[in-house]
Each structure stands twice: as C-alpha cells, then as structure tokens.
C-alpha cells in the first residue's frame, strides 16, 4: 500500500484539487457507448471527443464542462480494448472518473494516457447527477459539496504508482530503456 | 501447486514461482494490433525513441476492422499501418490473404501452447483455446511490448469452470459461454482467468473452444484458458509452422492448484442460448426467445466464423431459403476458411439459400461497414457483443447466438430454435 495518491499529482500537471459537476452513470458503461466504433476511423483525441458518450447520452458533449467528473457504479469501460475511449473522455475535459470498479483494459489504458481514475468499492449512492464534487488526488478524498458528504477512494498498488510517477507508461519505459 | 496460467507467467518472467496479485514483467512471444489500434500504437512507439521492434518475427499487424477500406479516413489508417509493417519487416497479412485476426493467427500457426501473447484487441483472449496465455491491451501497452518484448502484468487469480454431462444436439461452445456469462454476469470474472474444464470440454471440438475463449472478455476476464490436450496437439500438427521443432507438451493446472472459485455446471439439459439486448449476460434459452422478428442474421466473425461453424449453418440452409423479409450475411473468418468452405460446397449452399457471403472483416460486428443496422432494426448475430449501437444505430437491437440458432432463425425470419427447421 502506498500513501494514497500523492504521486498522481506529478502525472496530472500537479493538479491536486479537482472540482466539477457530476455526470452520473450506472453499471457496465461499455466502450461502444463511450466512443462508438463508427467513429474509430480517426484517432485524433479532439475528433473522438465530439462523439464521447454519444450512444448512452447524446447530450453529453453539449453538457460537459472542463473539470467535470464522471461517476459510475461497477465495471466502467467494459468491452473493447480501444484506447480511444479514455482519450475521448479526457479530450472532452473530464477531470477524472470515479467508479466502484473498472474493466481491466480500460483501467490500464486510462493510467497509460493520463486520465485519473478513482476506485471506491462501496456504494456511490451518495453522489447524484449534477452534484458538485471536490476530489483531492493527493489523498483520495472525494467530497460531495452539494450533499456535504465525504468518502475516500482506494489507494493504487505500489507498482502502478511507479508508472504514474514516471509520467505514464511511455516515459516509464523510456527511463527503463535508458538504464539498460 | 500451480495453475496453468501461473506456470506460463513464471516461465516468461524467469521466476520459479509467481503468486496471485504479484506484479511481474513478462516476456511476450507475439504482439498483435489491427488497423484501428495500430495507428495509436505506432504513434506511441515513435515517442519511445526506439527505431526497431524487439523482434520482427514476433510482431503482427492485421488490416481487418475497417478493411477492405470503408472510407478515406480508414484507408489512411490502414496505409499508416501497412507502411510501418513494411518498414519494420514484421508479419503482415494484406487484404486478399488475411482473415479476422483471431481466426487468422491460430490458423496460420502464430500461436503455440504455453506462449504469452498480447494484442491491442480485447478478443486476443481467443488464443487461450490453444493453451496460450493471451490477453487484450490498449495501444500504448502494445507499443511498449513491440519495443521491448516485455509487458507488466498482475498475476491473475483463476476461476475454474467445470462442465459435466453430455451436450444436447445443437448446443455448442457458443451456448456454453453464453450460459456461463448469463450466470456470472459481464464482470463475473473481472481481472481473473477463466479456466474451462470437465468432460464436456474434453469432447468439445477446437472451433467450440475458440468460441468460448473468445468471449472470456465478455465476463471481464483477463484470459480464457484450456489445458493442452490431444485435441490441441492434433490442431497444432495441422497448423503450426514450428510443430516439428517445438513439440506440443501436454500441460494443465496441477491437481491441487489454488482457484479463487470453482463453478460446476451440468449441461446435459441446457438449450441453445440467446443473449438479448443490450448486454451479453442477458441470456435466455432459445425456447423463451422464439418469435422475435428479425431484419438481419449474421453468421461468422471471430467468435463463430470457423469452418465448423459454417458447416453447422450449411446443414440448416442446404436446400432451404432465407426468409424473404430478412438479410443473411455469412462472414467466413479468414481466406482459408472461405476457400475450405468453397471446396466443401458450403458457399454454394449459402448463395443458393439467398445469403450474402462477405470477405473476412470485422466490419458489421462493430457497426463499421458491410451490414450496419438502421434505427429499429433487429439482428441476430453469432458475434460477441450486443451493446447499444454495437452494429449500427443506437436504436437498433442485437441478439447473440450460435450458428445453429442463427441459421434456423434466418430461415424463419424470427428467432427460431434449431428443431423448428431440422426435426
């Protein structure tokens, strides 16, 4: 266990405090609805962002503001391996995704491209659509300003912190390659 | 006492033993990507500042998703991948010689038992059917694997699924895996390995095993594993390029290996399964699905596009006609499957029945091209996902089933059980 997320800040431009409006989703939000495959003929994040969440909430891109936070229940990001999914979410300004659990490929992809994820295994019923959250990436504290309730996210495993600390997998690997 | 997965991961990380949840650096035997995921992987590969892939024989790219190119943008992506493949001298199968990656790689001998394979495609888990540890990842992970030949992994726990009894007629690998996902849910095996075992699995033909391993990801699993037995050995004799130099060793989990769960099924009385929209776990026995009117039936893909699947479909379609209100698309998984089906007369059967036979492509399965659905349309498909908008309009519906139900339904114009057509 690593002392929570103090290293995450380096990955995310030292942005410790995130604050944004909640876009609430339920379980099994899959990569097909996050970014439908019909838009995968390009890989430019800005282009992908135009269609983010289109098949689950067609109004999403019109509603989302920089810093907003996606909150979902279990198995967020299930389905395909497309890295375009976290890229689209990040490119439309979402500052982090909080869920009770994440699908494993999505989890790796998000860490690799620098989209912060927070896992909170208990019930997330205390957070509703439109609530304003304050998230401290250094401590994992998630504060619901609207409802005046606070919960604490699960810590990252130590190994993953090394990748996050290095600024993502590409920089981590570059460093490893230089050492050898 | 180790699971097959633990044995493979230990052997690939120069360790005598690995423990569940331990982080290990694993050497990979093959790295795969396709025309959707390779362009991002190539971009990240360049960022690493490495000029050559770690081993050109161990990297493969397949233009299958939007190929033959569906539009100018997808043509640009395919071109970028083709040029990289040429520059690096890696394995590359051009349109006309290719197949859907998960049918192509085993068939062309790129998969050996006990290997570790990573691919920028979630259905890379298909190769577990040959006793390889194979798992899907994103483009950045695959870029690193292409550059270094290694990837980090967390050693997953294994859930053992034992299937007992004797399979009823027209019940195959697709029905077993749909039944299982219906039971445990789409995150029922999250982060875990699904290991398939029991006397039903011992008897299950390779095509059915590929179907089951293919859909392990639909339960959230990291891999779907089969023990290396005589059936795999026989398959390798026919397909491996290296068979004579690398004999297939039978191998399996130790008898007292530690499983996180053991789930047993008696499948003697299960019916063919149908997954209703919009999630693969929403399964029902076909007798409870009959009557749903359909606009399209798709038979093939990386889940059920092998010769054995097409043979099942042809048994139903031989001498019969596709329903007049319905479009039926047959999608052989590779050029080899296509040619074998042609030689056996299956393609003639399909065309005479009124079906369209497509060149191998992932196109319709993910709503890309070659069979996209309009709003309000319903398709029964032998593919692996039925999420909202998967095959086209977010207002369309996808039902998943095996080739027997699909072919019977194509004839009836609605979801039908196989016995309605072949008594």
mmCIF file of C-alpha atoms in Angstrom, chain B residues 53 62 82 207 233 250 376 418:
data_model
loop_
_atom_site.group_PDB
_atom_site.id
_atom_site.type_symbol
_atom_site.label_atom_id
_atom_site.label_comp_id
_atom_site.label_asym_id
_atom_site.label_seq_id
_atom_site.Cartn_x
_atom_site.Cartn_y
_atom_site.Cartn_z
ATOM 1 C CA UNK B 53 10.644 -3.533 -32.923
ATOM 2 C CA UNK B 62 -3.757 -7.388 -39.472
ATOM 3 C CA UNK B 82 0.959 -1.048 -43.870
ATOM 4 C CA UNK B 207 -13.838 -24.497 -33.040
ATOM 5 C CA UNK B 233 -1.865 -31.373 -30.258
ATOM 6 C CA UNK B 250 0.565 -31.661 -22.785
ATOM 7 C CA UNK B 376 -35.497 -0.003 -35.161
ATOM 8 C CA UNK B 418 -32.939 -25.451 -34.433
#
